[in-house]
Amino acid sequence: MPPEKSRAKTSVEDRLLGSIDLIDAAQACALLRIDADDPDATMQSMVRDGAIITLAQNGKAVFPRFQIDMANGRIFHVVGAILKLRPACLSNLMLCYWLTRAHVDFGCAPAQRFGHDDAAIVAAFRRYVERVRHG
């Protein structure tokens, strides 16, 4: 019988979260130039409105930095368009996976092209989530 490994394997979710630059609600508000007494409530309101992607890490809400246009202090418009197209069966984690992995249409991750190729990103996402129809 092989000996047990001393280190627990890192889960796929943990590896994915570790590969994304994540920020907390206070940092997100600062980057969005929002002066909020309760950054968590402010960001959760934006999540409910379908304006921003949220993830959970260690039981806390975190936000991928790639969706924030730091030069203009806003969320890229393409994020809202993608969230409107996202089917309920596609988790935010899987959405972030798609956005952060190299895509044949762009030669890089779609998130790296936010603000430049937004229409092409939405079209590629639409193809990704489109149901396969036979016959």
CSV table of N, CA and C in Angstrom, one decimal:
chain,number,residue,atom,x,y,z
A,1,MET,N,0.9,-1.2,0.0
A,1,MET,CA,0.0,0.0,0.0
A,1,MET,C,0.9,1.2,0.0
A,2,PRO,N,0.7,2.2,-0.9
A,2,PRO,CA,1.5,3.4,-1.0
A,2,PRO,C,1.3,4.3,0.2
A,3,PRO,N,2.3,4.9,0.7
A,3,PRO,CA,2.1,5.8,1.8
A,3,PRO,C,1.3,7.0,1.4
A,4,GLU,N,0.5,7.5,2.4
A,4,GLU,CA,-0.3,8.7,2.2
A,4,GLU,C,0.6,9.9,2.0
A,5,LYS,N,0.1,10.8,1.1
A,5,LYS,CA,0.9,12.0,0.8
A,5,LYS,C,0.7,12.9,2.0
A,6,SER,N,1.8,13.6,2.4
A,6,SER,CA,1.7,14.4,3.6
A,6,SER,C,1.0,15.7,3.3
A,7,ARG,N,1.0,16.2,2.1
A,7,ARG,CA,0.3,17.4,1.7
A,7,ARG,C,-1.0,17.1,1.0
A,8,ALA,N,-2.0,17.7,1.4
A,8,ALA,CA,-3.3,17.5,0.7
A,8,ALA,C,-3.2,18.1,-0.7
A,9,LYS,N,-3.8,17.5,-1.7
A,9,LYS,CA,-3.8,18.0,-3.0
A,9,LYS,C,-4.7,19.3,-3.0
A,10,THR,N,-4.1,20.3,-3.7
A,10,THR,CA,-4.9,21.5,-3.9
A,10,THR,C,-6.0,21.2,-4.9
A,11,SER,N,-7.2,21.7,-4.5
A,11,SER,CA,-8.4,21.4,-5.4
A,11,SER,C,-8.3,22.3,-6.6
A,12,VAL,N,-9.0,21.8,-7.6
A,12,VAL,CA,-9.1,22.6,-8.9
A,12,VAL,C,-9.6,24.0,-8.6
A,13,GLU,N,-10.6,24.1,-7.8
A,13,GLU,CA,-11.1,25.4,-7.5
A,13,GLU,C,-10.1,26.3,-6.8
A,14,ASP,N,-9.3,25.8,-5.9
A,14,ASP,CA,-8.3,26.6,-5.2
A,14,ASP,C,-7.2,27.0,-6.2
A,15,ARG,N,-6.8,26.1,-7.1
A,15,ARG,CA,-5.8,26.5,-8.1
A,15,ARG,C,-6.3,27.6,-9.1
A,16,LEU,N,-7.6,27.5,-9.5
A,16,LEU,CA,-8.2,28.5,-10.3
A,16,LEU,C,-8.2,29.8,-9.6
A,17,LEU,N,-8.7,29.8,-8.4
A,17,LEU,CA,-8.8,31.0,-7.6
A,17,LEU,C,-7.4,31.6,-7.4
A,18,GLY,N,-6.4,30.8,-7.2
A,18,GLY,CA,-5.0,31.2,-7.0
A,18,GLY,C,-4.4,31.9,-8.3
A,19,SER,N,-5.0,31.5,-9.5
A,19,SER,CA,-4.5,32.1,-10.7
A,19,SER,C,-5.1,33.4,-11.1
A,20,ILE,N,-6.2,33.8,-10.4
A,20,ILE,CA,-6.9,35.0,-10.7
A,20,ILE,C,-6.6,36.1,-9.7
A,21,ASP,N,-6.3,37.3,-10.1
A,21,ASP,CA,-6.1,38.4,-9.2
A,21,ASP,C,-7.4,38.8,-8.6
A,22,LEU,N,-7.6,38.5,-7.3
A,22,LEU,CA,-8.9,38.7,-6.6
A,22,LEU,C,-8.7,39.9,-5.6
A,23,ILE,N,-9.8,40.6,-5.5
A,23,ILE,CA,-9.8,41.8,-4.5
A,23,ILE,C,-11.0,41.7,-3.7
A,24,ASP,N,-11.0,42.3,-2.5
A,24,ASP,CA,-12.1,42.3,-1.6
A,24,ASP,C,-13.0,43.5,-1.9
A,25,ALA,N,-14.1,43.6,-1.2
A,25,ALA,CA,-15.1,44.6,-1.5
A,25,ALA,C,-14.5,46.0,-1.3
A,26,ALA,N,-13.8,46.2,-0.3
A,26,ALA,CA,-13.2,47.5,0.0
A,26,ALA,C,-12.2,47.9,-1.1
A,27,GLN,N,-11.4,47.0,-1.6
A,27,GLN,CA,-10.5,47.3,-2.7
A,27,GLN,C,-11.3,47.6,-4.0
A,28,ALA,N,-12.4,46.8,-4.2
A,28,ALA,CA,-13.2,47.0,-5.4
A,28,ALA,C,-13.8,48.4,-5.4
A,29,CYS,N,-14.3,48.8,-4.3
A,29,CYS,CA,-14.9,50.1,-4.1
A,29,CYS,C,-13.9,51.2,-4.4
A,30,ALA,N,-12.7,51.0,-3.9
A,30,ALA,CA,-11.6,52.0,-4.1
A,30,ALA,C,-11.3,52.1,-5.6
A,31,LEU,N,-11.2,51.0,-6.3
A,31,LEU,CA,-10.8,51.0,-7.7
A,31,LEU,C,-12.0,51.6,-8.5
A,32,LEU,N,-13.2,51.4,-8.1
A,32,LEU,CA,-14.4,52.0,-8.7
A,32,LEU,C,-14.7,53.4,-8.3
A,33,ARG,N,-13.8,53.9,-7.4
A,33,ARG,CA,-14.0,55.3,-6.9
A,33,ARG,C,-15.3,55.5,-6.2
A,34,ILE,N,-15.7,54.5,-5.5
A,34,ILE,CA,-17.0,54.5,-4.7
A,34,ILE,C,-16.6,54.7,-3.2
A,35,ASP,N,-17.2,55.8,-2.7
A,35,ASP,CA,-17.0,56.1,-1.2
A,35,ASP,C,-18.1,55.4,-0.5
A,36,ALA,N,-17.9,54.3,0.1
A,36,ALA,CA,-19.0,53.6,0.8
A,36,ALA,C,-18.7,53.3,2.2
A,37,ASP,N,-19.7,53.5,3.1
A,37,ASP,CA,-19.6,53.2,4.5
A,37,ASP,C,-19.5,51.7,4.7
A,38,ASP,N,-20.2,50.9,3.8
A,38,ASP,CA,-20.3,49.5,3.9
A,38,ASP,C,-20.0,48.9,2.5
A,39,PRO,N,-18.7,48.7,2.2
A,39,PRO,CA,-18.3,48.2,0.9
A,39,PRO,C,-18.9,46.9,0.5
A,40,ASP,N,-19.0,46.0,1.5
A,40,ASP,CA,-19.6,44.7,1.2
A,40,ASP,C,-21.0,44.8,0.7
A,41,ALA,N,-21.8,45.6,1.4
A,41,ALA,CA,-23.2,45.8,1.0
A,41,ALA,C,-23.3,46.5,-0.4
A,42,THR,N,-22.4,47.4,-0.6
A,42,THR,CA,-22.4,48.1,-1.9
A,42,THR,C,-22.1,47.2,-3.1
A,43,MET,N,-21.1,46.3,-2.9
A,43,MET,CA,-20.7,45.4,-3.9
A,43,MET,C,-21.7,44.3,-4.1
A,44,GLN,N,-22.4,43.8,-3.0
A,44,GLN,CA,-23.4,42.8,-3.1
A,44,GLN,C,-24.6,43.4,-3.9
A,45,SER,N,-24.9,44.7,-3.7
A,45,SER,CA,-25.9,45.3,-4.5
A,45,SER,C,-25.6,45.3,-6.0
A,46,MET,N,-24.4,45.5,-6.3
A,46,MET,CA,-23.9,45.4,-7.7
A,46,MET,C,-24.0,44.0,-8.3
A,47,VAL,N,-23.7,43.0,-7.4
A,47,VAL,CA,-23.8,41.6,-7.8
A,47,VAL,C,-25.3,41.3,-8.1
A,48,ARG,N,-26.2,41.7,-7.2
A,48,ARG,CA,-27.6,41.5,-7.4
A,48,ARG,C,-28.2,42.1,-8.7
A,49,ASP,N,-27.6,43.3,-9.1
A,49,ASP,CA,-28.0,44.0,-10.3
A,49,ASP,C,-27.4,43.4,-11.6
A,50,GLY,N,-26.5,42.3,-11.4
A,50,GLY,CA,-25.9,41.7,-12.6
A,50,GLY,C,-24.8,42.6,-13.2
A,51,ALA,N,-24.1,43.4,-12.4
A,51,ALA,CA,-23.1,44.3,-13.0
A,51,ALA,C,-21.7,43.8,-12.8
A,52,ILE,N,-21.5,42.8,-11.8
A,52,ILE,CA,-20.1,42.4,-11.5
A,52,ILE,C,-20.1,40.9,-11.1
A,53,ILE,N,-19.0,40.3,-11.4
A,53,ILE,CA,-18.8,38.9,-11.1
A,53,ILE,C,-18.2,38.8,-9.7
A,54,THR,N,-18.8,37.9,-8.9
A,54,THR,CA,-18.3,37.6,-7.6
A,54,THR,C,-17.9,36.2,-7.4
A,55,LEU,N,-16.9,35.9,-6.6
A,55,LEU,CA,-16.5,34.5,-6.3
A,55,LEU,C,-16.5,34.4,-4.8
A,56,ALA,N,-16.4,33.2,-4.3
A,56,ALA,CA,-16.2,33.0,-2.9
A,56,ALA,C,-14.8,32.3,-2.6
A,57,GLN,N,-14.1,32.9,-1.7
A,57,GLN,CA,-12.8,32.3,-1.3
A,57,GLN,C,-12.7,32.4,0.2
A,58,ASN,N,-12.6,31.2,0.8
A,58,ASN,CA,-12.6,31.0,2.2
A,58,ASN,C,-13.8,31.7,2.9
A,59,GLY,N,-14.9,31.5,2.3
A,59,GLY,CA,-16.2,32.0,2.8
A,59,GLY,C,-16.4,33.5,2.7
A,60,LYS,N,-15.6,34.2,1.9
A,60,LYS,CA,-15.7,35.6,1.8
A,60,LYS,C,-15.9,35.9,0.3
A,61,ALA,N,-16.7,37.0,0.0
A,61,ALA,CA,-16.9,37.4,-1.4
A,61,ALA,C,-15.7,38.1,-1.8
A,62,VAL,N,-15.2,37.7,-3.0
A,62,VAL,CA,-14.1,38.4,-3.7
A,62,VAL,C,-14.4,38.7,-5.1
A,63,PHE,N,-13.7,39.6,-5.7
A,63,PHE,CA,-14.0,40.0,-7.1
A,63,PHE,C,-12.8,39.9,-8.0
A,64,PRO,N,-12.9,39.3,-9.1
A,64,PRO,CA,-11.8,39.3,-10.1
A,64,PRO,C,-11.5,40.7,-10.5
A,65,ARG,N,-10.2,41.1,-10.4
A,65,ARG,CA,-9.8,42.5,-10.8
A,65,ARG,C,-10.0,42.7,-12.3
A,66,PHE,N,-9.9,41.7,-13.1
A,66,PHE,CA,-9.9,41.9,-14.5
A,66,PHE,C,-11.1,42.6,-15.1
A,67,GLN,N,-12.2,42.6,-14.3
A,67,GLN,CA,-13.5,43.2,-14.7
A,67,GLN,C,-13.6,44.7,-14.5
A,68,ILE,N,-12.6,45.2,-13.8
A,68,ILE,CA,-12.6,46.6,-13.5
A,68,ILE,C,-11.7,47.4,-14.4
A,69,ASP,N,-12.2,48.4,-15.1
A,69,ASP,CA,-11.4,49.3,-15.9
A,69,ASP,C,-10.8,50.4,-15.0
A,70,MET,N,-9.6,50.1,-14.6
A,70,MET,CA,-9.0,51.0,-13.6
A,70,MET,C,-8.7,52.4,-14.1
A,71,ALA,N,-8.5,52.5,-15.4
A,71,ALA,CA,-8.2,53.8,-15.9
A,71,ALA,C,-9.4,54.8,-15.8
A,72,ASN,N,-10.6,54.2,-15.9
A,72,ASN,CA,-11.8,55.0,-15.9
A,72,ASN,C,-12.6,54.8,-14.6
A,73,GLY,N,-12.2,53.9,-13.7
A,73,GLY,CA,-12.9,53.7,-12.5
A,73,GLY,C,-14.3,53.1,-12.6
A,74,ARG,N,-14.4,52.2,-13.5
A,74,ARG,CA,-15.8,51.5,-13.7
A,74,ARG,C,-15.6,50.1,-14.1
A,75,ILE,N,-16.7,49.4,-14.1
A,75,ILE,CA,-16.7,48.0,-14.6
A,75,ILE,C,-16.8,48.0,-16.1
A,76,PHE,N,-16.1,47.1,-16.7
A,76,PHE,CA,-16.2,47.0,-18.2
A,76,PHE,C,-17.6,46.7,-18.6
A,77,HIS,N,-18.2,47.3,-19.6
A,77,HIS,CA,-19.6,47.1,-20.0
A,77,HIS,C,-19.8,45.6,-20.4
A,78,VAL,N,-18.7,45.0,-21.0
A,78,VAL,CA,-18.8,43.7,-21.5
A,78,VAL,C,-19.2,42.7,-20.4
A,79,VAL,N,-18.8,43.0,-19.1
A,79,VAL,CA,-19.1,42.1,-18.0
A,79,VAL,C,-20.6,41.9,-17.9
A,80,GLY,N,-21.3,43.0,-17.9
A,80,GLY,CA,-22.8,43.0,-17.8
A,80,GLY,C,-23.4,42.2,-18.9
A,81,ALA,N,-22.9,42.4,-20.1
A,81,ALA,CA,-23.4,41.7,-21.3
A,81,ALA,C,-23.2,40.2,-21.2
A,82,ILE,N,-22.1,39.8,-20.7
A,82,ILE,CA,-21.8,38.4,-20.5
A,82,ILE,C,-22.7,37.8,-19.4
A,83,LEU,N,-22.8,38.6,-18.3
A,83,LEU,CA,-23.7,38.1,-17.2
A,83,LEU,C,-25.1,37.9,-17.7
A,84,LYS,N,-25.6,38.7,-18.6
A,84,LYS,CA,-27.0,38.6,-19.1
A,84,LYS,C,-27.1,37.3,-19.9
A,85,LEU,N,-26.0,37.0,-20.6
A,85,LEU,CA,-26.1,35.8,-21.5
A,85,LEU,C,-25.8,34.5,-20.7
A,86,ARG,N,-25.2,34.6,-19.6
A,86,ARG,CA,-24.7,33.4,-18.8
A,86,ARG,C,-25.9,32.6,-18.4
A,87,PRO,N,-25.9,31.3,-18.8
A,87,PRO,CA,-27.0,30.4,-18.4
A,87,PRO,C,-26.9,30.1,-16.9
A,88,ALA,N,-28.0,29.8,-16.2
A,88,ALA,CA,-27.9,29.5,-14.8
A,88,ALA,C,-27.0,28.3,-14.4
A,89,CYS,N,-26.9,27.4,-15.4
A,89,CYS,CA,-26.0,26.2,-15.1
A,89,CYS,C,-24.5,26.5,-15.1
A,90,LEU,N,-24.1,27.7,-15.5
A,90,LEU,CA,-22.7,28.1,-15.6
A,90,LEU,C,-22.4,28.9,-14.4
A,91,SER,N,-21.6,28.4,-13.5
A,91,SER,CA,-21.2,29.1,-12.3
A,91,SER,C,-20.3,30.2,-12.6
A,92,ASN,N,-20.2,31.1,-11.6
A,92,ASN,CA,-19.2,32.3,-11.8
A,92,ASN,C,-17.8,31.7,-11.8
A,93,LEU,N,-17.5,30.6,-11.2
A,93,LEU,CA,-16.2,30.1,-11.2
A,93,LEU,C,-15.9,29.6,-12.6
A,94,MET,N,-16.8,28.9,-13.3
A,94,MET,CA,-16.6,28.4,-14.6
A,94,MET,C,-16.6,29.6,-15.6
A,95,LEU,N,-17.3,30.6,-15.4
A,95,LEU,CA,-17.3,31.8,-16.2
A,95,LEU,C,-15.9,32.4,-16.1
A,96,CYS,N,-15.4,32.5,-14.9
A,96,CYS,CA,-14.0,33.1,-14.8
A,96,CYS,C,-13.0,32.2,-15.4
A,97,TYR,N,-13.2,30.9,-15.4
A,97,TYR,CA,-12.3,30.0,-16.1
A,97,TYR,C,-12.3,30.3,-17.5
A,98,TRP,N,-13.5,30.4,-18.1
A,98,TRP,CA,-13.5,30.7,-19.6
A,98,TRP,C,-12.9,32.1,-19.9
A,99,LEU,N,-13.1,33.1,-19.0
A,99,LEU,CA,-12.6,34.4,-19.3
A,99,LEU,C,-11.1,34.5,-19.1
A,100,THR,N,-10.5,33.6,-18.4
A,100,THR,CA,-9.1,33.8,-18.1
A,100,THR,C,-8.2,32.8,-18.8
A,101,ARG,N,-8.7,31.9,-19.6
A,101,ARG,CA,-8.0,31.0,-20.4
A,101,ARG,C,-7.8,31.4,-21.8
A,102,ALA,N,-6.7,31.1,-22.4
A,102,ALA,CA,-6.5,31.5,-23.8
A,102,ALA,C,-7.6,31.0,-24.7
A,103,HIS,N,-8.0,31.9,-25.6
A,103,HIS,CA,-9.1,31.6,-26.5
A,103,HIS,C,-8.6,31.8,-28.0
A,104,VAL,N,-8.9,30.9,-28.8
A,104,VAL,CA,-8.4,30.9,-30.2
A,104,VAL,C,-8.7,32.2,-30.9
A,105,ASP,N,-9.9,32.8,-30.7
A,105,ASP,CA,-10.3,34.0,-31.4
A,105,ASP,C,-9.4,35.2,-31.0
A,106,PHE,N,-8.8,35.2,-29.8
A,106,PHE,CA,-8.0,36.4,-29.4
A,106,PHE,C,-6.5,36.1,-29.2
A,107,GLY,N,-6.1,34.9,-29.2
A,107,GLY,CA,-4.7,34.6,-28.9
A,107,GLY,C,-4.3,34.8,-27.5
A,108,CYS,N,-5.2,35.1,-26.7
A,108,CYS,CA,-5.0,35.3,-25.2
A,108,CYS,C,-6.4,35.1,-24.5
A,109,ALA,N,-6.4,35.4,-23.3
A,109,ALA,CA,-7.7,35.2,-22.5
A,109,ALA,C,-8.6,36.4,-22.9
A,110,PRO,N,-9.9,36.1,-23.0
A,110,PRO,CA,-10.9,37.1,-23.3
A,110,PRO,C,-10.8,38.3,-22.3
A,111,ALA,N,-10.6,38.0,-21.1
A,111,ALA,CA,-10.5,39.1,-20.1
A,111,ALA,C,-9.4,40.1,-20.4
A,112,GLN,N,-8.3,39.7,-21.1
A,112,GLN,CA,-7.2,40.6,-21.4
A,112,GLN,C,-7.6,41.5,-22.5
A,113,ARG,N,-8.7,41.3,-23.2
A,113,ARG,CA,-9.2,42.1,-24.3
A,113,ARG,C,-10.3,43.0,-24.0
A,114,PHE,N,-10.8,43.0,-22.7
A,114,PHE,CA,-11.9,43.8,-22.2
A,114,PHE,C,-11.5,45.3,-22.6
A,115,GLY,N,-12.6,45.9,-23.1
A,115,GLY,CA,-12.4,47.3,-23.5
A,115,GLY,C,-11.8,47.5,-24.9
A,116,HIS,N,-11.4,46.4,-25.6
A,116,HIS,CA,-10.9,46.5,-26.9
A,116,HIS,C,-11.7,45.7,-27.9
A,117,ASP,N,-12.0,44.5,-27.6
A,117,ASP,CA,-12.8,43.5,-28.4
A,117,ASP,C,-14.1,43.1,-27.8
A,118,ASP,N,-14.8,44.0,-27.2
A,118,ASP,CA,-16.0,43.6,-26.4
A,118,ASP,C,-17.0,42.9,-27.3
A,119,ALA,N,-17.3,43.3,-28.5
A,119,ALA,CA,-18.3,42.7,-29.3
A,119,ALA,C,-17.9,41.3,-29.7
A,120,ALA,N,-16.6,41.1,-30.0
A,120,ALA,CA,-16.1,39.8,-30.3
A,120,ALA,C,-16.1,38.8,-29.1
A,121,ILE,N,-15.8,39.4,-27.9
A,121,ILE,CA,-15.9,38.6,-26.7
A,121,ILE,C,-17.3,38.1,-26.4
A,122,VAL,N,-18.3,39.0,-26.6
A,122,VAL,CA,-19.7,38.6,-26.4
A,122,VAL,C,-20.1,37.5,-27.4
A,123,ALA,N,-19.7,37.7,-28.7
A,123,ALA,CA,-20.0,36.7,-29.7
A,123,ALA,C,-19.4,35.4,-29.4
A,124,ALA,N,-18.1,35.4,-28.9
A,124,ALA,CA,-17.4,34.1,-28.6
A,124,ALA,C,-18.1,33.5,-27.4
A,125,PHE,N,-18.5,34.2,-26.4
A,125,PHE,CA,-19.2,33.7,-25.3
A,125,PHE,C,-20.6,33.1,-25.7
A,126,ARG,N,-21.3,33.8,-26.6
A,126,ARG,CA,-22.6,33.3,-27.0
A,126,ARG,C,-22.4,32.0,-27.7
A,127,ARG,N,-21.4,31.8,-28.5
A,127,ARG,CA,-21.1,30.5,-29.1
A,127,ARG,C,-20.8,29.4,-28.1
A,128,TYR,N,-20.1,29.8,-27.0
A,128,TYR,CA,-19.7,28.9,-26.0
A,128,TYR,C,-20.9,28.4,-25.2
A,129,VAL,N,-21.9,29.2,-25.0
A,129,VAL,CA,-23.0,28.8,-24.2
A,129,VAL,C,-24.2,28.3,-25.0
A,130,GLU,N,-24.1,28.4,-26.3
A,130,GLU,CA,-25.2,28.0,-27.2
A,130,GLU,C,-25.4,26.5,-27.1
A,131,ARG,N,-26.6,26.1,-27.0
A,131,ARG,CA,-26.9,24.7,-26.9
A,131,ARG,C,-26.6,24.0,-28.2
A,132,VAL,N,-26.1,22.8,-28.2
A,132,VAL,CA,-25.9,22.0,-29.4
A,132,VAL,C,-27.2,21.5,-29.9
A,133,ARG,N,-27.5,21.7,-31.2
A,133,ARG,CA,-28.7,21.2,-31.7
A,133,ARG,C,-28.4,20.3,-32.9
A,134,HIS,N,-29.0,19.1,-32.8
A,134,HIS,CA,-28.8,18.1,-33.8
A,134,HIS,C,-30.0,18.0,-34.7
A,135,GLY,N,-29.8,17.8,-36.1
A,135,GLY,CA,-30.8,17.5,-37.0
A,135,GLY,C,-31.7,18.5,-37.2
